[in-house]
Structures are given as C-alpha cells and as structure tokens.
PDB file of C-alpha atoms in Angstrom:
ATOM      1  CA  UNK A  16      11.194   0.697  14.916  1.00 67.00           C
ATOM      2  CA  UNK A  17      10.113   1.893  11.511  1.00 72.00           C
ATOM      3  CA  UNK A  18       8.755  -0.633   9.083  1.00 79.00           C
ATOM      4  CA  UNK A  19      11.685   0.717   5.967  1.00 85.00           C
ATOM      5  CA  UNK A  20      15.016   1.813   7.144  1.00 87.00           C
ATOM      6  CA  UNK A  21      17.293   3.568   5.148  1.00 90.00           C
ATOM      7  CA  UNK A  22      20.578   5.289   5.278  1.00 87.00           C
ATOM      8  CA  UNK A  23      19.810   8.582   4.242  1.00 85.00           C
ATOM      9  CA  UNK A  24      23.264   9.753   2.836  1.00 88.00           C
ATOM     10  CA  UNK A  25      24.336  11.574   1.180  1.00 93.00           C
ATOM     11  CA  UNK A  26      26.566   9.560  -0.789  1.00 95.00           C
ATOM     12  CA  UNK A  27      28.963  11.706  -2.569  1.00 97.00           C
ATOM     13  CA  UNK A  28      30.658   9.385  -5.763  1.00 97.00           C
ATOM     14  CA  UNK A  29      32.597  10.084  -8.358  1.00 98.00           C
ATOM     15  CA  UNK A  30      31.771   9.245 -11.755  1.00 98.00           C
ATOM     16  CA  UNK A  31      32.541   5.862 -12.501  1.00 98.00           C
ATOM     17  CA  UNK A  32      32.502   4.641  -8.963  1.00 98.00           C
ATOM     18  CA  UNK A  33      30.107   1.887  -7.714  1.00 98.00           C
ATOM     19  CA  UNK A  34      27.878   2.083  -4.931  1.00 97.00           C
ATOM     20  CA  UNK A  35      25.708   0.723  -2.750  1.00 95.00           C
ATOM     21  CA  UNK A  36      22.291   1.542  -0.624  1.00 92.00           C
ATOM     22  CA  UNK A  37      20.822  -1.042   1.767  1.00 92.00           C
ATOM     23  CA  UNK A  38      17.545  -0.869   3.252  1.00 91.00           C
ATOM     24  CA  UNK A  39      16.145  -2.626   6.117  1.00 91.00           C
ATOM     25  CA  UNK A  40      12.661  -3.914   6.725  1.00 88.00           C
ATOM     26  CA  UNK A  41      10.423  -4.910   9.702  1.00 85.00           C
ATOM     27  CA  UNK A  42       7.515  -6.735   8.201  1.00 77.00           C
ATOM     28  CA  UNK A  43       8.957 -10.642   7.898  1.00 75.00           C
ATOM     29  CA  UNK A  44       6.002 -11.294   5.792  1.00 75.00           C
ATOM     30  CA  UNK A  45       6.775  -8.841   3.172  1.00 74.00           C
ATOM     31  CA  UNK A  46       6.933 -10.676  -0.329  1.00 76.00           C
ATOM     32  CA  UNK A  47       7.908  -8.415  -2.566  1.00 81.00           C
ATOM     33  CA  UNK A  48      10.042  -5.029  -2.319  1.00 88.00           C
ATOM     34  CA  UNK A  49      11.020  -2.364  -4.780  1.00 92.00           C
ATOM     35  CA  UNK A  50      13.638   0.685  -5.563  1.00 95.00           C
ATOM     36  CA  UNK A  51      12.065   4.298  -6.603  1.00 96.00           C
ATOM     37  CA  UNK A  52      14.234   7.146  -7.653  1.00 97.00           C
ATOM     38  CA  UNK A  53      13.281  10.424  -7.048  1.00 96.00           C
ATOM     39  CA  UNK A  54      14.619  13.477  -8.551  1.00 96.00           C
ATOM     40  CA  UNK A  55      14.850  17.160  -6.712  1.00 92.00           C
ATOM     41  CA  UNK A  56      11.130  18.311  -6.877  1.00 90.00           C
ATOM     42  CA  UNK A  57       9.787  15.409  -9.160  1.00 94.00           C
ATOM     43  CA  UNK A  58       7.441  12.636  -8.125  1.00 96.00           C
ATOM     44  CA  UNK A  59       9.108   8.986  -7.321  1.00 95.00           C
ATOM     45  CA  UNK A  60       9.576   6.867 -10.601  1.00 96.00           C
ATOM     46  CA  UNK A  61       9.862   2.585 -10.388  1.00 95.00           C
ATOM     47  CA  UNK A  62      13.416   2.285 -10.891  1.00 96.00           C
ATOM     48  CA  UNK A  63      13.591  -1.743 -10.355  1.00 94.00           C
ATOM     49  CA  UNK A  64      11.282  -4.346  -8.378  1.00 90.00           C
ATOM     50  CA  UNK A  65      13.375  -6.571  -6.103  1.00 89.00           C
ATOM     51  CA  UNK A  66      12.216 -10.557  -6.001  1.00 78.00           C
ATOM     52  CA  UNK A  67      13.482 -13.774  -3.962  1.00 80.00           C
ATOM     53  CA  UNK A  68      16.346 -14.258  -6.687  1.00 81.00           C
ATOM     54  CA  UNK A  69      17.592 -10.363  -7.142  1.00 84.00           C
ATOM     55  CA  UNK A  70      17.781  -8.734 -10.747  1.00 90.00           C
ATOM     56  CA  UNK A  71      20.260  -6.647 -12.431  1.00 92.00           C
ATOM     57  CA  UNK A  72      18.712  -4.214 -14.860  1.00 93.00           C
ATOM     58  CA  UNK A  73      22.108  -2.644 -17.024  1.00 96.00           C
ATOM     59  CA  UNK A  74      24.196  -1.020 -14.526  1.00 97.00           C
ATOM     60  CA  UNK A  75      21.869  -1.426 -11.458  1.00 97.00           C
ATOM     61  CA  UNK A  76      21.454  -4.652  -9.596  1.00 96.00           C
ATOM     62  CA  UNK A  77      18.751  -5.060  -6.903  1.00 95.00           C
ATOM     63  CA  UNK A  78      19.294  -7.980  -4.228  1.00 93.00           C
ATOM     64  CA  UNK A  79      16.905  -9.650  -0.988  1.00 92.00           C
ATOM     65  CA  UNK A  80      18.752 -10.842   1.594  1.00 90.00           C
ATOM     66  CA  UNK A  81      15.351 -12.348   3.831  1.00 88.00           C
ATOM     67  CA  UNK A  82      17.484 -13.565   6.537  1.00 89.00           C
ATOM     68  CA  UNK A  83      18.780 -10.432   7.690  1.00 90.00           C
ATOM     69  CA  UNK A  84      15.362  -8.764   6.775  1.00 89.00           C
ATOM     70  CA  UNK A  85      17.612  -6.306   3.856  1.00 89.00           C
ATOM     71  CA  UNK A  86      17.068  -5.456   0.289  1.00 92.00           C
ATOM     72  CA  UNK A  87      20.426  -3.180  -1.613  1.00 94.00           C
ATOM     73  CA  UNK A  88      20.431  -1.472  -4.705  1.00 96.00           C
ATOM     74  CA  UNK A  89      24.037  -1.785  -5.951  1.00 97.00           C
ATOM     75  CA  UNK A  90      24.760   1.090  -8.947  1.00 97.00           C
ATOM     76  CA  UNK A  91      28.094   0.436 -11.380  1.00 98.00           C
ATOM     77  CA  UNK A  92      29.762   2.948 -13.591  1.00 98.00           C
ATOM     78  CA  UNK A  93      27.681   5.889 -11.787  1.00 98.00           C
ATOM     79  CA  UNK A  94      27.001   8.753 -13.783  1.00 98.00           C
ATOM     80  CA  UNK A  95      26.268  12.218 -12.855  1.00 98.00           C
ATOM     81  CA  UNK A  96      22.291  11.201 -14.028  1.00 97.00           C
ATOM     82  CA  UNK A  97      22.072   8.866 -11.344  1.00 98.00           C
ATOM     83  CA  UNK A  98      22.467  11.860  -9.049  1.00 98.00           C
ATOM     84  CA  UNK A  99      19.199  11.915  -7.217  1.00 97.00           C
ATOM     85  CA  UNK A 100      17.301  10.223  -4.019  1.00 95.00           C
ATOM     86  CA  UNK A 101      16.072   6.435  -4.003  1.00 96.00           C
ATOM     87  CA  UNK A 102      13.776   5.015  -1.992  1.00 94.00           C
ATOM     88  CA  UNK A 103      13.090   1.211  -0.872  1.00 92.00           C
ATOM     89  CA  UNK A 104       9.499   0.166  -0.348  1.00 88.00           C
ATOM     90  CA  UNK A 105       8.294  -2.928   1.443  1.00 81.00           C
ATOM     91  CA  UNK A 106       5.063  -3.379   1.331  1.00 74.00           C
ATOM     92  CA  UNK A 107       3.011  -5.458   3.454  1.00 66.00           C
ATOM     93  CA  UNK A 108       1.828  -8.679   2.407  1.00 57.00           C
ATOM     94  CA  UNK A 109      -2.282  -8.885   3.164  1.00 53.00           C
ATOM     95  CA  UNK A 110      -2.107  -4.875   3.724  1.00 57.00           C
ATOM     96  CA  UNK A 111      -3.173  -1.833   1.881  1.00 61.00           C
ATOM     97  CA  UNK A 112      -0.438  -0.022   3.027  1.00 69.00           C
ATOM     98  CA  UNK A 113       2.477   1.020   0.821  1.00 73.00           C
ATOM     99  CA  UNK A 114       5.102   2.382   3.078  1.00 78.00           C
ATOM    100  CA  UNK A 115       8.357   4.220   1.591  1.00 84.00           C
ATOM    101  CA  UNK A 116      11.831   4.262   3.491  1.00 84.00           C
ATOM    102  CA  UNK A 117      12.856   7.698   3.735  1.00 86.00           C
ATOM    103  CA  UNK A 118      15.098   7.987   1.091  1.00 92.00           C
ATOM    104  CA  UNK A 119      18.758   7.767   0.274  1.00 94.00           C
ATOM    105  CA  UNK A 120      20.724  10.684  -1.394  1.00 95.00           C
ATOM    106  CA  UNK A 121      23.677  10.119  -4.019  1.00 97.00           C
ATOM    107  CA  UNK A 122      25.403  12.509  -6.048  1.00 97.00           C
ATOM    108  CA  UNK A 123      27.688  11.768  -8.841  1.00 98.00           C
ATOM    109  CA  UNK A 124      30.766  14.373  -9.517  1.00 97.00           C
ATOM    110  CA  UNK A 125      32.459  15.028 -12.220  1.00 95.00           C
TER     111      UNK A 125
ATOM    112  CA  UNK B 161      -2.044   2.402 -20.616  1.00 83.00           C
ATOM    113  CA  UNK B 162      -2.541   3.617 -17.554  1.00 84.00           C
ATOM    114  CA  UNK B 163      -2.108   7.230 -16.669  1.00 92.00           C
ATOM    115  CA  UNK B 164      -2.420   9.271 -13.556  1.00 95.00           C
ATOM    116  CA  UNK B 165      -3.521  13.348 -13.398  1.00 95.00           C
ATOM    117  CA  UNK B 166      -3.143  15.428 -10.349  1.00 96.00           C
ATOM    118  CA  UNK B 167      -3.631  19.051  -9.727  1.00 92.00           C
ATOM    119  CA  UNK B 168      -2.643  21.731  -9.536  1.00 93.00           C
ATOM    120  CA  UNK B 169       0.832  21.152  -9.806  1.00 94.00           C
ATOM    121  CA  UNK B 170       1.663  24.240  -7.519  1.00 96.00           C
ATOM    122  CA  UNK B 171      -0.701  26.133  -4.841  1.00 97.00           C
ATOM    123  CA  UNK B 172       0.006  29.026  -2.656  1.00 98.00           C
ATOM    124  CA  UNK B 173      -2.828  29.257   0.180  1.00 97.00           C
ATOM    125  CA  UNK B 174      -3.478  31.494   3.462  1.00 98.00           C
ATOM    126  CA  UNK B 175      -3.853  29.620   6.574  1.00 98.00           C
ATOM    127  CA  UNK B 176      -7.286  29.043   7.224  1.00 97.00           C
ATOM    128  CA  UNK B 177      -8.539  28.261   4.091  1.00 98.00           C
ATOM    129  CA  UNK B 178      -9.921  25.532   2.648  1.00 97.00           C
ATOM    130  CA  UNK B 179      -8.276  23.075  -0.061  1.00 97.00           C
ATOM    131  CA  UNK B 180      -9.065  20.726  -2.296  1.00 96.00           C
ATOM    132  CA  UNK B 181      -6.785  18.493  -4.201  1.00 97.00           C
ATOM    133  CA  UNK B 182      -7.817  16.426  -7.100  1.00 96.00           C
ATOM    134  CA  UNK B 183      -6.963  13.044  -8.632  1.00 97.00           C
ATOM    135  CA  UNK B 184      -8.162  10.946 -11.085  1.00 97.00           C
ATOM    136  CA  UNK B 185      -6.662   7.315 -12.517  1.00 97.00           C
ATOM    137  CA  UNK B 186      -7.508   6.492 -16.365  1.00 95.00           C
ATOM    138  CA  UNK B 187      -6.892   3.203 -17.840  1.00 94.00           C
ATOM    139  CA  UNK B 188      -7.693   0.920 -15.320  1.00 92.00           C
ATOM    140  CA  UNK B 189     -10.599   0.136 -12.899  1.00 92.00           C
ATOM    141  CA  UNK B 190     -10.724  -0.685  -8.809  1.00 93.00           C
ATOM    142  CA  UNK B 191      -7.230   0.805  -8.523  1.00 94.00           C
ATOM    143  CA  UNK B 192      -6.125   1.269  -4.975  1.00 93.00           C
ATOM    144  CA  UNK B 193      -5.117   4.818  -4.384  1.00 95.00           C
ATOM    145  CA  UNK B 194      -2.861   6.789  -2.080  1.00 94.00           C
ATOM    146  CA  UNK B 195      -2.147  10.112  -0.823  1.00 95.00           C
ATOM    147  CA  UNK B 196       0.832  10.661   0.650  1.00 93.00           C
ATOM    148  CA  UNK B 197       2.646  14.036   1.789  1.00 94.00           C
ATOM    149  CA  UNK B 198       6.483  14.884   1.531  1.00 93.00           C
ATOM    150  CA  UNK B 199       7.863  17.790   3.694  1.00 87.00           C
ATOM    151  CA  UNK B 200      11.254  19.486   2.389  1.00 82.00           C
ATOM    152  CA  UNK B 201      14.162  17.032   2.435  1.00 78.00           C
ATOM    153  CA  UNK B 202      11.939  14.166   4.531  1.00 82.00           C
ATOM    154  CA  UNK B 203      10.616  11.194   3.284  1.00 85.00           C
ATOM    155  CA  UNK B 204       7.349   9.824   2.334  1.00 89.00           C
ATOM    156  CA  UNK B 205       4.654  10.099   4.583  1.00 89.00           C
ATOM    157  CA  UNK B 206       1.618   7.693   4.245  1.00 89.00           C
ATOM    158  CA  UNK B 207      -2.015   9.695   4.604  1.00 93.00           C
ATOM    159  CA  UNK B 208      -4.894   7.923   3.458  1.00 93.00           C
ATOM    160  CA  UNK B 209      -5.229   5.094   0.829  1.00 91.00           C
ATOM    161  CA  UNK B 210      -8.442   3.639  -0.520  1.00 93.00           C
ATOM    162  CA  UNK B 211      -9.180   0.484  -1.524  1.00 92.00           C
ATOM    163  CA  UNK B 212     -12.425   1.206  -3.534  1.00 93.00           C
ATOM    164  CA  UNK B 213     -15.873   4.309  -3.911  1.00 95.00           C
ATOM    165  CA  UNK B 214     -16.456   5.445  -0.141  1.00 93.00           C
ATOM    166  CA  UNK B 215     -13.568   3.466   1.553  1.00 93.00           C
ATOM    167  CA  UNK B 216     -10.981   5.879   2.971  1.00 93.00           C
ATOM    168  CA  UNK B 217      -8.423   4.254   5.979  1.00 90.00           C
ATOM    169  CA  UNK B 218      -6.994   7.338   7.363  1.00 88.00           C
ATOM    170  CA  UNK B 219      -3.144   6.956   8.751  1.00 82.00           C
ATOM    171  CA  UNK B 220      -2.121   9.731  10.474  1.00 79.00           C
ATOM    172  CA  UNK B 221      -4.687  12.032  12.442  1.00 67.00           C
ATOM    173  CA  UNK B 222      -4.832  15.837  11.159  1.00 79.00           C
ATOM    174  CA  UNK B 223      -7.231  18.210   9.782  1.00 89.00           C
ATOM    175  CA  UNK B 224      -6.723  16.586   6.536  1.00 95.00           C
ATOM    176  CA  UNK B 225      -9.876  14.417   5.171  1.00 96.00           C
ATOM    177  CA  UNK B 226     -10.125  12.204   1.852  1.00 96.00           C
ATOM    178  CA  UNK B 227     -12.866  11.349  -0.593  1.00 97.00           C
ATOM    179  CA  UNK B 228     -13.408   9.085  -3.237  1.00 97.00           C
ATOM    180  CA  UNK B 229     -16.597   9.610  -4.893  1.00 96.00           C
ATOM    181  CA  UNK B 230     -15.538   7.536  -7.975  1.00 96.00           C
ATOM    182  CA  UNK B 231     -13.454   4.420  -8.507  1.00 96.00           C
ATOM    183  CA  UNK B 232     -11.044   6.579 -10.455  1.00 96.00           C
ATOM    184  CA  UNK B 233     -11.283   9.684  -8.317  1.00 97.00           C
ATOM    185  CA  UNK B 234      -9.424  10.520  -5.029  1.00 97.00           C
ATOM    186  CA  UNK B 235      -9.959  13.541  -3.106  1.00 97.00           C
ATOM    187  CA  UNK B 236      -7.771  15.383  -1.078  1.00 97.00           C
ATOM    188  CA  UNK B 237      -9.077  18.290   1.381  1.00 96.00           C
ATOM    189  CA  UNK B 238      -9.005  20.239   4.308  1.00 96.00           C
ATOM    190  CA  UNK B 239     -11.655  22.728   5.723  1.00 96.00           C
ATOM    191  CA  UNK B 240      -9.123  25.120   7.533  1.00 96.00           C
ATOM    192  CA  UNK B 241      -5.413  24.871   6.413  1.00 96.00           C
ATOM    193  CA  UNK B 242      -2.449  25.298   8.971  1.00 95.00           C
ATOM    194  CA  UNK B 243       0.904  26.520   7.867  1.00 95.00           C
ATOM    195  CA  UNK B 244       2.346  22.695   9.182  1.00 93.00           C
ATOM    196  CA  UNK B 245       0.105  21.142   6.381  1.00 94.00           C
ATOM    197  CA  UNK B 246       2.679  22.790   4.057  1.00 95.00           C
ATOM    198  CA  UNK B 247       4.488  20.358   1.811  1.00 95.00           C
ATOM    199  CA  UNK B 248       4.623  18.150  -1.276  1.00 96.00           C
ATOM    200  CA  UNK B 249       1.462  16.089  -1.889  1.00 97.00           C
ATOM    201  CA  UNK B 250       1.357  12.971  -3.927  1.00 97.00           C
ATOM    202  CA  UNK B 251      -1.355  10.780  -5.567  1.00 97.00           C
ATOM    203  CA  UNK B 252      -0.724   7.256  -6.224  1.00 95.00           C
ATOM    204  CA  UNK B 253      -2.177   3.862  -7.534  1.00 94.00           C
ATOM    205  CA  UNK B 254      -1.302   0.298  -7.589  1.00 92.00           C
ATOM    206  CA  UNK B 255      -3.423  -2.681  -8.709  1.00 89.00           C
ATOM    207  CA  UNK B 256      -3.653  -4.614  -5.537  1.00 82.00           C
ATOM    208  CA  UNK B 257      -2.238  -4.586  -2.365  1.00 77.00           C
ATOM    209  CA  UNK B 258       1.689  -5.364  -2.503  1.00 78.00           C
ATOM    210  CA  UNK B 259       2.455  -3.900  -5.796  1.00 84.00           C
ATOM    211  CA  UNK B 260       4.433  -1.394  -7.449  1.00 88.00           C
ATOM    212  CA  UNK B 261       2.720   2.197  -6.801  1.00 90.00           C
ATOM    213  CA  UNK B 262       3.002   4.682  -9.585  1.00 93.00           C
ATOM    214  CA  UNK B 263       2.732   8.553  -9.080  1.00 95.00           C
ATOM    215  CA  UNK B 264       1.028  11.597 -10.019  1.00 96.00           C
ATOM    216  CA  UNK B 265       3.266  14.167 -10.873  1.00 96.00           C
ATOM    217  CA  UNK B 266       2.266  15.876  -7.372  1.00 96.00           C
ATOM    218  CA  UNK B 267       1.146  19.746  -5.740  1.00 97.00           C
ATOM    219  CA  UNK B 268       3.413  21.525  -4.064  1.00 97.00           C
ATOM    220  CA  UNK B 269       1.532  22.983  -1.317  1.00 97.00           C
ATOM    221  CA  UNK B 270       2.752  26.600   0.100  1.00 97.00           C
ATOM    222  CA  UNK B 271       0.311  27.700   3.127  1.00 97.00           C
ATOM    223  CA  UNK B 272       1.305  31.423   3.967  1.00 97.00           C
TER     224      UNK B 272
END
C-alpha cells in the first residue's frame, strides 16, 4: 500500500461549484499533513497545512479525520484559478522523508 | 526570508552524458533538502534527501547520485544519462523533519 493515496481525478467543476479531494494515509504516527497546489509545469506551492482541529483559509477548508487515517481539502465558490493539481503530503513523524500523494486534478469551467 | 535557486530551469541532454544539477538554500542554515523527480502527468517521486554536509539517504536505486558539499548546497548528478531519467526535477527544503517543504522552481530534464 502506498504511504499517500489520492484520487487522481480529474475533477471537472463548474464555476461556482464546491468540491472535494480526500487523501488517505498509511503512517498512523503521522502528526501533521499538508495540501500543495501545483500548476501545469510549475513547482508545488503550500496551499494550506492541515492540524488535529482542521482550518479554513477563505474559500478552502482543510480537515483530519485520524480515525479513518484521511485528510480532505474541501474548495467553495471554485473559480477557473483553482484549476490545477493538489497534492496531500503526510509526512512521517521521526523520519526525513517527505512523501507526496500523487496528485489530484480539478478544472474549473466556465 | 528564505529563498531557494535551482538550475537550469530547462536542459536538453544526449543519452550518455553526464549531468549535474545545482541547488542552493539562502536564508537559513541546517535545512534538510530534497530531490525529487516528476515524470509527465505522475506524481512526486522521492530521490534523495539530506539531513546535513556529506549525509545523502538515497530512496530509489538508479544511476542517479547526490552531493552536498555545503549546508546550503545540494547536488544532483549522474555520470551516464539514460533516456528513462527524463523528467521534471525538483529541489526542496524544510526546517526539520515533518514540516512544510518549499520548492525550487525546478529543471525540466529532456534526455534525447
């Protein structure tokens, strides 16, 4: 099993719509997680770090559900901006080792 | 603040050649750093990181090697290139072990 799991798309949205992205990790121990978006060619960017009680940054909220070993990215009012690939890390608690889920794709249309 | 340079952005090679890939970290010391290698539409794929001068943990056996002969300096290379190593390449740092990773802008490697 790989250590991130992620749905790799692609979501296709309209604007305005909501959606949602969940990613699944392996590594119990793993304390914190984070979202990355990527756009076509570019390097990943932090979009949001994901702790024990969630955060909502604006339109995006990032949530940890430990039981079920998942962390989602939820994305209101999408615009065609948010069009791009985002990626859930989990890193390992006590490890070097910064391992990336293999990314989600969304596109927003008009 | 901390920044983080990579080059060359772009790089067209023959197989069988060598390659060298640079990065350096400024505004911070005893950064971890990663390389890490993209192939078209895939995800993420975890090379070598480095924990601090002369320590290189190698993840995935290839004819890639790392280097880092400074804290702020991280190597990439390879003596003889194989079309396969083709891809994009990414240098990244974090503070310590479990934290947010930031990127270089990356080299998009074309062996022909």
């Amino acid at each position: 099993r790989k250590e991130v799991e992620q749905d790799p798309g692609p979501f296709n949205v309209p604007e305005g719509a909501t959606v949602a992205f969940n990613c699944t990790y392996s590594n119990s121990a793993s304390q914190s997680f984070f979202w990355y978006r990527q756009d076509c060619r570019k390097e990943p960017k932090l979009l949001m770090s994901v702790y024990s009680s969630g955060n909502e940054d604006g339109r995006f909220t990032a949530q940890l559900n430990r039981a079920s070993q998942y962390i989602s990215l939820l994305i209101r009012d999408s615009k065609l901006s948010d069009s791009a690939t985002y990626l859930c890390v989990a890193p390992r608690t006590g490890g070097f080792k910064t391992i990336f889920g293999a990314g989600t794709r969304l596109f927003v249309k008009a | 603040s901390q920044t983080i340079h990579q080059w060359p952005a772009t790089l067209v090679q023959p197989v069988g050649s060598p390659l060298s890939l640079e990065c350096t970290v400024e505004g911070t010391s005893n950064p971890n750093l990663y390389w890490y290698r993209q192939a078209a539409g895939r995800g993420l794929q975890l090379l070598f990181y480095s924990v601090g001068i002369g320590q290189i943990s190698s993840e995935v056996p290839q004819n890639l090697s790392a280097s880092r002969p400074q804290d702020r300096q991280f190597i990439l290379s390879s003596k003889k290139l194989l079309l396969s190593d083709s891809g994009f390449y990414l240098c990244a740092w974090n503070y310590r072990a479990g934290t947010e990773a930031f990127f270089g802008q990356g080299t998009r490697l074309t062996v022909v």
